[in-house]
Amino acid sequence: MSQRKQTLGEFIIENQASFKYTSGELSRLINSIRLAAKVVNHEVNKAGLVDILGAVGDTNIQGEDQQKLDVYANEKFIQTMTKRNIVCGIASEEEDDFIAINSQDENHQNKYVVLIDPLDGSSNIDVNVSVGTIFSIYRRVTPVGTPVTIEDFLQKGNQQVAAGYVVYGTSTMIVYTTGDGVNGFTLNPAIGTFYLSHPNMQFPENGRIYSVNEGNYIHFPKGIKDYIKYCQMEEGDRPYTSRYIGSLVSDFHRNMIKGGIYMYPKSSTASNGKLRLLYECNPMAFLAEQANGKASDGFERIMDIQPTELHQRVPFICGSKNMVEKAEEFMRNAE
Ligand code: P6P
């Protein structure tokens, strides 16, 4: 009889000792994300049945229509992390500014800040395409016992202590790293438990899938245009296959399993691209590197970029190491 798979709760406990900050707070934080993921998953799965579809008529700081599920997911993740009194600050794509968590009984003794994209790919909600939650976790840099400042959030991605995503797809998964590899857990909805289904996830060094919105082709830099033409050329293992879901978490997840590259470059209409450095690119870059992949803005390692603003955007190229390096080569040659 096949051995029962380890649950996420068991995995967290078993690996807590290996995490250099073994205070248990990070484990409690991952557990709070697990709970919020289950609650949001329940709503995402029935979104088509209840009046939770469609925009709420507001727009977020990005100027994007806020979908009801966006707002709901944002509220649930913030509520869960706040209630468990684990973090001292939260930044979210859906919040103009960061939220200082003033822990009543411990006077700002919590050490972690979390940055989240509560429902990435939300424009896909109404057409029943996979969406995801992305999270990034840092230790605060300002003194414990004082309110968090923007400095605690504007840390380089190479300072992350954990990062991951929830993908609400044909099955719901949590994929995360604490700096010791990437592991994927699949939800058994019948009992509400996540099981270790994808241990030690790794990007194949090479791949044959490229993910980019080719509708923006005429606006791309020459290096990106040249790389896309390279992918389409009949030579060796090319032409590659084009797969673009319009949901970063889903495209990333597929590329990590099958091998591939995801690109959201800058363009003449988006001078820094579309994706946000702090709660999309940095966490996905941490996962990519922990899974033997690579992530850059075309020239510089994503996790070495010094953030200057909470919602700043950067060009993003991420996936199988050799594919990212080939794209970077085209970017350099086009300079
Ligand atoms: P476009 C979703 O809004 C998102 O941030 C990513 O999940 C996705 O890959 C990208 O934007 C899609 O953007 O401009 O191609 O529709």
CSV table of C-alpha atoms and ligand atoms in Angstrom, one decimal:
chain,number,residue,atom,x,y,z
A,1,MET,CA,0.0,0.0,0.0
A,2,SER,CA,1.5,3.4,-1.0
A,3,GLN,CA,2.7,5.5,1.9
A,4,ARG,CA,0.5,8.4,2.9
A,5,LYS,CA,1.9,11.7,1.7
A,6,GLN,CA,3.2,14.2,4.2
A,7,THR,CA,0.8,17.1,5.0
A,8,LEU,CA,1.9,20.7,4.8
A,9,GLY,CA,1.5,21.0,8.6
A,10,GLU,CA,3.8,18.0,9.1
A,11,PHE,CA,6.3,19.4,6.6
A,12,ILE,CA,6.4,22.8,8.4
A,13,ILE,CA,7.0,21.2,11.7
A,14,GLU,CA,9.6,18.7,10.4
A,15,ASN,CA,11.6,21.5,8.6
A,16,GLN,CA,11.2,24.2,11.2
A,17,ALA,CA,14.5,23.2,12.9
A,18,SER,CA,16.4,23.6,9.6
A,19,PHE,CA,15.2,27.2,9.3
A,20,LYS,CA,17.9,29.5,10.7
A,21,TYR,CA,15.3,31.7,12.5
A,22,THR,CA,13.7,28.8,14.4
A,23,SER,CA,11.5,30.9,16.6
A,24,GLY,CA,8.4,29.2,15.1
A,25,GLU,CA,7.0,32.5,14.0
A,26,LEU,CA,7.7,31.8,10.3
A,27,SER,CA,6.0,28.4,10.7
A,28,ARG,CA,2.9,30.1,12.2
A,29,LEU,CA,3.0,32.6,9.3
A,30,ILE,CA,3.1,29.9,6.7
A,31,ASN,CA,0.2,28.2,8.5
A,32,SER,CA,-1.8,31.5,8.4
A,33,ILE,CA,-1.2,31.7,4.7
A,34,ARG,CA,-2.4,28.1,4.4
A,35,LEU,CA,-5.7,28.9,6.2
A,36,ALA,CA,-6.3,32.0,4.1
A,37,ALA,CA,-5.6,30.0,0.9
A,38,LYS,CA,-8.3,27.5,1.8
A,39,VAL,CA,-10.8,30.3,2.5
A,40,VAL,CA,-10.0,32.1,-0.7
A,41,ASN,CA,-10.0,28.8,-2.7
A,42,HIS,CA,-13.5,28.1,-1.5
A,43,GLU,CA,-14.7,31.5,-2.9
A,44,VAL,CA,-12.7,31.2,-6.1
A,45,ASN,CA,-14.2,27.8,-6.8
A,46,LYS,CA,-17.8,29.0,-6.4
A,47,ALA,CA,-17.3,32.5,-7.9
A,48,GLY,CA,-19.4,31.5,-10.9
A,49,LEU,CA,-22.3,30.6,-8.6
A,50,VAL,CA,-22.7,33.6,-6.4
A,51,ASP,CA,-22.7,37.3,-7.0
A,52,ILE,CA,-19.0,37.7,-6.3
A,53,LEU,CA,-18.0,38.1,-9.9
A,54,GLY,CA,-17.3,41.4,-11.6
A,55,ALA,CA,-15.8,44.6,-10.6
A,56,VAL,CA,-16.8,46.4,-7.4
A,57,GLY,CA,-16.6,49.7,-9.2
A,58,ASP,CA,-13.4,50.7,-7.5
A,59,THR,CA,-9.9,50.8,-8.9
A,60,ASN,CA,-6.7,50.1,-7.0
A,61,ILE,CA,-3.5,52.2,-7.0
A,62,GLN,CA,-2.6,50.5,-10.3
A,63,GLY,CA,-5.7,52.0,-11.8
A,64,GLU,CA,-7.0,48.5,-12.4
A,65,ASP,CA,-10.7,47.7,-11.9
A,66,GLN,CA,-10.9,45.8,-8.5
A,67,GLN,CA,-12.7,42.5,-9.0
A,68,LYS,CA,-14.8,41.5,-6.0
A,69,LEU,CA,-12.6,38.4,-5.5
A,70,ASP,CA,-9.5,40.7,-5.5
A,71,VAL,CA,-11.0,42.6,-2.6
A,72,TYR,CA,-12.2,39.5,-0.8
A,73,ALA,CA,-8.8,37.8,-1.1
A,74,ASN,CA,-7.0,40.9,0.1
A,75,GLU,CA,-9.2,41.1,3.1
A,76,LYS,CA,-8.9,37.4,4.0
A,77,PHE,CA,-5.1,37.3,3.8
A,78,ILE,CA,-4.7,40.6,5.8
A,79,GLN,CA,-7.3,39.5,8.4
A,80,THR,CA,-5.6,36.0,8.9
A,81,MET,CA,-2.1,37.3,9.3
A,82,THR,CA,-3.2,40.2,11.5
A,83,LYS,CA,-5.4,38.0,13.8
A,84,ARG,CA,-2.5,35.6,14.4
A,85,ASN,CA,-0.3,38.4,15.6
A,86,ILE,CA,2.7,37.3,13.7
A,87,VAL,CA,3.7,40.1,11.4
A,88,CYS,CA,4.4,43.8,12.1
A,89,GLY,CA,3.5,45.0,8.6
A,90,ILE,CA,1.8,44.1,5.4
A,91,ALA,CA,1.9,45.6,1.9
A,92,SER,CA,-0.5,44.5,-0.8
A,93,GLU,CA,-1.1,45.3,-4.5
A,94,GLU,CA,-4.7,46.3,-3.4
A,95,GLU,CA,-3.5,48.8,-0.7
A,96,ASP,CA,-2.1,52.2,-1.6
A,97,ASP,CA,0.3,52.2,1.4
A,98,PHE,CA,1.7,49.5,3.7
A,99,ILE,CA,-0.3,48.5,6.8
A,100,ALA,CA,1.4,48.7,10.2
A,101,ILE,CA,0.2,45.9,12.4
A,102,ASN,CA,0.2,47.4,15.9
A,103,SER,CA,0.2,44.2,18.0
A,104,GLN,CA,-1.7,45.3,21.1
A,105,ASP,CA,-0.3,42.8,23.5
A,106,GLU,CA,3.3,42.7,22.3
A,107,ASN,CA,4.0,46.3,21.3
A,108,HIS,CA,5.4,45.6,17.8
A,109,GLN,CA,7.5,42.6,18.9
A,110,ASN,CA,6.7,40.7,15.7
A,111,LYS,CA,9.7,40.4,13.3
A,112,TYR,CA,8.2,39.7,9.9
A,113,VAL,CA,6.7,41.8,7.1
A,114,VAL,CA,4.7,40.3,4.3
A,115,LEU,CA,4.1,41.6,0.8
A,116,ILE,CA,1.2,40.1,-1.2
A,117,ASP,CA,-0.5,40.1,-4.6
A,118,PRO,CA,-3.7,38.6,-3.1
A,119,LEU,CA,-5.2,37.6,-6.4
A,120,ASP,CA,-2.9,37.7,-9.4
A,121,GLY,CA,-4.4,37.4,-12.8
A,122,SER,CA,-7.7,38.6,-11.5
A,123,SER,CA,-8.8,39.7,-15.0
A,124,ASN,CA,-9.2,36.0,-15.7
A,125,ILE,CA,-11.7,35.5,-12.9
A,126,ASP,CA,-14.9,36.0,-15.0
A,127,VAL,CA,-13.7,33.7,-17.7
A,128,ASN,CA,-12.9,30.8,-15.3
A,129,VAL,CA,-9.1,30.8,-15.9
A,130,SER,CA,-6.6,30.0,-13.1
A,131,VAL,CA,-5.6,32.8,-10.8
A,132,GLY,CA,-3.1,32.9,-7.9
A,133,THR,CA,-1.9,34.5,-4.7
A,134,ILE,CA,1.8,35.5,-4.5
A,135,PHE,CA,3.5,36.3,-1.1
A,136,SER,CA,7.0,37.5,-0.1
A,137,ILE,CA,8.3,37.5,3.5
A,138,TYR,CA,11.1,39.5,5.0
A,139,ARG,CA,12.5,40.1,8.5
A,140,ARG,CA,12.0,43.7,9.5
A,141,VAL,CA,15.2,45.9,9.4
A,142,THR,CA,14.0,48.6,11.7
A,143,PRO,CA,14.2,48.0,15.5
A,144,VAL,CA,11.7,45.5,17.0
A,145,GLY,CA,9.4,47.4,19.3
A,146,THR,CA,8.9,50.3,17.0
A,147,PRO,CA,6.3,50.8,14.2
A,148,VAL,CA,7.4,49.5,10.8
A,149,THR,CA,8.5,52.0,8.2
A,150,ILE,CA,8.7,51.9,4.4
A,151,GLU,CA,12.4,50.8,4.8
A,152,ASP,CA,11.1,47.4,6.1
A,153,PHE,CA,9.4,46.9,2.8
A,154,LEU,CA,11.9,48.3,0.3
A,155,GLN,CA,14.4,45.5,0.8
A,156,LYS,CA,16.2,43.8,-2.0
A,157,GLY,CA,14.7,40.4,-3.0
A,158,ASN,CA,17.9,38.7,-1.9
A,159,GLN,CA,16.9,39.4,1.7
A,160,GLN,CA,13.6,37.4,1.5
A,161,VAL,CA,13.3,34.7,4.1
A,162,ALA,CA,10.4,33.0,2.3
A,163,ALA,CA,8.2,33.3,-0.8
A,164,GLY,CA,5.6,31.4,-2.6
A,165,TYR,CA,2.3,31.3,-4.4
A,166,VAL,CA,-1.1,29.7,-4.2
A,167,VAL,CA,-2.4,28.6,-7.6
A,168,TYR,CA,-6.2,28.2,-7.8
A,169,GLY,CA,-6.3,25.9,-10.8
A,170,THR,CA,-7.7,22.5,-11.8
A,171,SER,CA,-6.4,21.7,-8.3
A,172,THR,CA,-5.3,24.2,-5.7
A,173,MET,CA,-1.6,24.2,-4.7
A,174,ILE,CA,0.7,26.0,-2.4
A,175,VAL,CA,4.3,26.2,-3.7
A,176,TYR,CA,6.8,27.9,-1.4
A,177,THR,CA,10.5,28.2,-0.4
A,178,THR,CA,12.2,29.2,2.8
A,179,GLY,CA,15.6,29.2,1.0
A,180,ASP,CA,16.1,25.4,1.1
A,181,GLY,CA,14.5,24.4,-2.2
A,182,VAL,CA,10.9,24.6,-3.5
A,183,ASN,CA,8.1,22.3,-2.5
A,184,GLY,CA,4.5,22.0,-3.8
A,185,PHE,CA,1.5,21.0,-1.8
A,186,THR,CA,-1.9,20.0,-3.3
A,187,LEU,CA,-5.2,20.6,-1.5
A,188,ASN,CA,-7.5,17.6,-1.0
A,189,PRO,CA,-10.7,19.7,-0.9
A,190,ALA,CA,-12.7,16.8,0.6
A,191,ILE,CA,-10.8,17.1,3.9
A,192,GLY,CA,-9.2,20.6,3.5
A,193,THR,CA,-5.7,19.3,3.8
A,194,PHE,CA,-2.6,20.2,1.7
A,195,TYR,CA,-0.4,17.2,0.9
A,196,LEU,CA,3.2,17.2,-0.4
A,197,SER,CA,2.7,16.4,-4.0
A,198,HIS,CA,5.7,18.0,-5.7
A,199,PRO,CA,8.9,17.7,-3.5
A,200,ASN,CA,12.0,19.6,-4.5
A,201,MET,CA,10.6,21.3,-7.6
A,202,GLN,CA,13.3,22.2,-10.2
A,203,PHE,CA,13.2,24.1,-13.5
A,204,PRO,CA,14.6,22.0,-16.3
A,205,GLU,CA,17.7,23.9,-17.5
A,206,ASN,CA,16.3,24.0,-21.0
A,207,GLY,CA,12.7,24.2,-22.2
A,208,ARG,CA,10.6,24.6,-25.3
A,209,ILE,CA,7.9,26.9,-24.1
A,210,TYR,CA,8.0,30.7,-24.2
A,211,SER,CA,5.3,32.8,-22.5
A,212,VAL,CA,4.9,36.4,-23.6
A,213,ASN,CA,2.0,38.6,-24.7
A,214,GLU,CA,2.9,38.7,-28.4
A,215,GLY,CA,0.2,41.3,-29.0
A,216,ASN,CA,2.7,43.8,-27.6
A,217,TYR,CA,5.4,42.6,-30.0
A,218,ILE,CA,5.7,45.9,-32.0
A,219,HIS,CA,6.3,47.8,-28.7
A,220,PHE,CA,9.0,45.5,-27.4
A,221,PRO,CA,12.8,46.3,-27.3
A,222,LYS,CA,14.8,45.0,-30.2
A,223,GLY,CA,16.5,42.3,-28.0
A,224,ILE,CA,13.1,40.8,-27.0
A,225,LYS,CA,11.9,40.9,-30.6
A,226,ASP,CA,15.1,39.1,-31.7
A,227,TYR,CA,14.7,36.5,-29.0
A,228,ILE,CA,11.0,35.8,-29.9
A,229,LYS,CA,12.1,35.4,-33.6
A,230,TYR,CA,14.8,33.0,-32.3
A,231,CYS,CA,12.2,30.9,-30.5
A,232,GLN,CA,10.1,30.8,-33.7
A,233,MET,CA,13.0,29.8,-36.0
A,234,GLU,CA,13.2,26.2,-37.4
A,235,GLU,CA,16.6,25.1,-36.1
A,236,GLY,CA,17.6,22.3,-33.6
A,237,ASP,CA,14.9,21.9,-31.0
A,238,ARG,CA,13.1,25.0,-32.3
A,239,PRO,CA,10.5,26.4,-33.1
A,240,TYR,CA,9.4,26.4,-29.4
A,241,THR,CA,5.8,26.4,-28.3
A,242,SER,CA,4.0,29.6,-27.3
A,243,ARG,CA,1.9,29.3,-24.2
A,244,TYR,CA,0.5,32.4,-22.4
A,245,ILE,CA,-2.3,32.1,-19.9
A,246,GLY,CA,-2.3,35.7,-18.8
A,247,SER,CA,-1.8,34.6,-15.2
A,248,LEU,CA,1.8,34.8,-14.0
A,249,VAL,CA,1.4,32.1,-11.4
A,250,SER,CA,-0.1,29.6,-13.9
A,251,ASP,CA,2.5,30.3,-16.6
A,252,PHE,CA,5.3,30.2,-14.1
A,253,HIS,CA,4.0,26.9,-12.5
A,254,ARG,CA,3.7,25.2,-15.9
A,255,ASN,CA,7.2,26.4,-17.0
A,256,MET,CA,8.8,25.2,-13.8
A,257,ILE,CA,7.4,21.7,-14.3
A,258,LYS,CA,7.9,21.4,-18.1
A,259,GLY,CA,10.7,23.9,-18.7
A,260,GLY,CA,10.1,27.3,-20.2
A,261,ILE,CA,10.6,31.1,-20.1
A,262,TYR,CA,8.1,33.8,-19.1
A,263,MET,CA,8.7,37.4,-20.2
A,264,TYR,CA,7.0,40.6,-19.4
A,265,PRO,CA,9.4,43.1,-20.9
A,266,LYS,CA,9.3,46.9,-20.9
A,267,SER,CA,7.8,48.4,-24.0
A,268,SER,CA,7.2,51.7,-25.6
A,269,THR,CA,3.8,51.8,-23.8
A,270,ALA,CA,5.1,50.5,-20.4
A,271,SER,CA,8.5,51.9,-19.8
A,272,ASN,CA,9.2,49.5,-16.8
A,273,GLY,CA,6.9,46.6,-17.9
A,274,LYS,CA,3.8,45.7,-16.0
A,275,LEU,CA,4.8,43.4,-13.1
A,276,ARG,CA,5.5,44.8,-9.7
A,277,LEU,CA,9.0,44.2,-8.2
A,278,LEU,CA,8.1,43.7,-4.6
A,279,TYR,CA,5.1,41.3,-4.6
A,280,GLU,CA,5.3,39.6,-8.0
A,281,CYS,CA,8.9,39.6,-9.4
A,282,ASN,CA,10.9,39.2,-6.2
A,283,PRO,CA,8.9,36.2,-4.8
A,284,MET,CA,8.8,34.5,-8.2
A,285,ALA,CA,12.5,35.2,-8.6
A,286,PHE,CA,13.3,33.6,-5.2
A,287,LEU,CA,11.3,30.5,-6.2
A,288,ALA,CA,13.0,30.4,-9.6
A,289,GLU,CA,16.5,30.5,-8.2
A,290,GLN,CA,15.7,28.0,-5.5
A,291,ALA,CA,14.4,25.7,-8.3
A,292,ASN,CA,17.6,26.0,-10.4
A,293,GLY,CA,16.1,28.6,-12.6
A,294,LYS,CA,16.9,32.3,-13.2
A,295,ALA,CA,15.1,35.7,-13.1
A,296,SER,CA,16.4,39.0,-14.4
A,297,ASP,CA,15.1,42.3,-15.9
A,298,GLY,CA,17.0,41.4,-19.0
A,299,PHE,CA,20.3,42.7,-17.7
A,300,GLU,CA,20.3,42.6,-13.9
A,301,ARG,CA,19.4,39.8,-11.4
A,302,ILE,CA,15.9,40.7,-10.1
A,303,MET,CA,16.8,40.0,-6.5
A,304,ASP,CA,19.7,42.5,-6.6
A,305,ILE,CA,17.5,45.4,-7.6
A,306,GLN,CA,17.2,48.0,-4.9
A,307,PRO,CA,13.5,48.9,-4.6
A,308,THR,CA,12.6,52.6,-4.4
A,309,GLU,CA,8.8,52.5,-4.3
A,310,LEU,CA,6.2,50.1,-3.0
A,311,HIS,CA,4.4,49.5,-6.3
A,312,GLN,CA,7.3,50.0,-8.7
A,313,ARG,CA,7.3,47.9,-11.9
A,314,VAL,CA,10.3,46.2,-13.5
A,315,PRO,CA,10.8,44.2,-16.8
A,316,PHE,CA,10.7,40.5,-15.9
A,317,ILE,CA,12.3,37.5,-17.6
A,318,CYS,CA,12.1,34.3,-15.6
A,319,GLY,CA,12.4,30.5,-16.0
A,320,SER,CA,14.8,27.8,-17.3
A,321,LYS,CA,18.3,29.0,-16.7
A,322,ASN,CA,19.6,28.5,-20.3
A,323,MET,CA,16.5,30.1,-21.9
A,324,VAL,CA,16.8,33.2,-19.6
A,325,GLU,CA,20.6,33.5,-20.4
A,326,LYS,CA,19.8,33.2,-24.2
A,327,ALA,CA,17.3,36.0,-23.9
A,328,GLU,CA,19.8,38.1,-21.9
A,329,GLU,CA,22.3,37.5,-24.7
A,330,PHE,CA,19.9,38.9,-27.3
A,331,MET,CA,19.2,41.9,-25.0
A,332,ARG,CA,22.9,42.6,-24.6
A,333,ASN,CA,23.6,42.3,-28.3
A,334,ALA,CA,20.8,44.7,-29.2
A,335,GLU,CA,22.2,47.4,-26.9
B,1,P6P,P1,-1.2,41.2,-20.1
B,1,P6P,C1,-2.1,39.7,-14.4
B,1,P6P,O1,-2.7,41.0,-14.4
B,1,P6P,C2,-0.6,39.9,-14.6
B,1,P6P,O2,-0.1,40.7,-13.5
B,1,P6P,C3,0.1,38.6,-14.7
B,1,P6P,O3,-0.5,37.6,-13.9
B,1,P6P,C4,0.0,38.2,-16.1
B,1,P6P,O4,1.1,37.4,-16.6
B,1,P6P,C5,0.1,39.6,-16.8
B,1,P6P,O5,-0.4,40.5,-15.8
B,1,P6P,C6,-0.9,39.6,-18.0
B,1,P6P,O6,-0.7,40.9,-18.6
B,1,P6P,O7,-0.9,42.7,-20.3
B,1,P6P,O8,-0.5,40.3,-21.0
B,1,P6P,O9,-2.7,41.0,-20.1
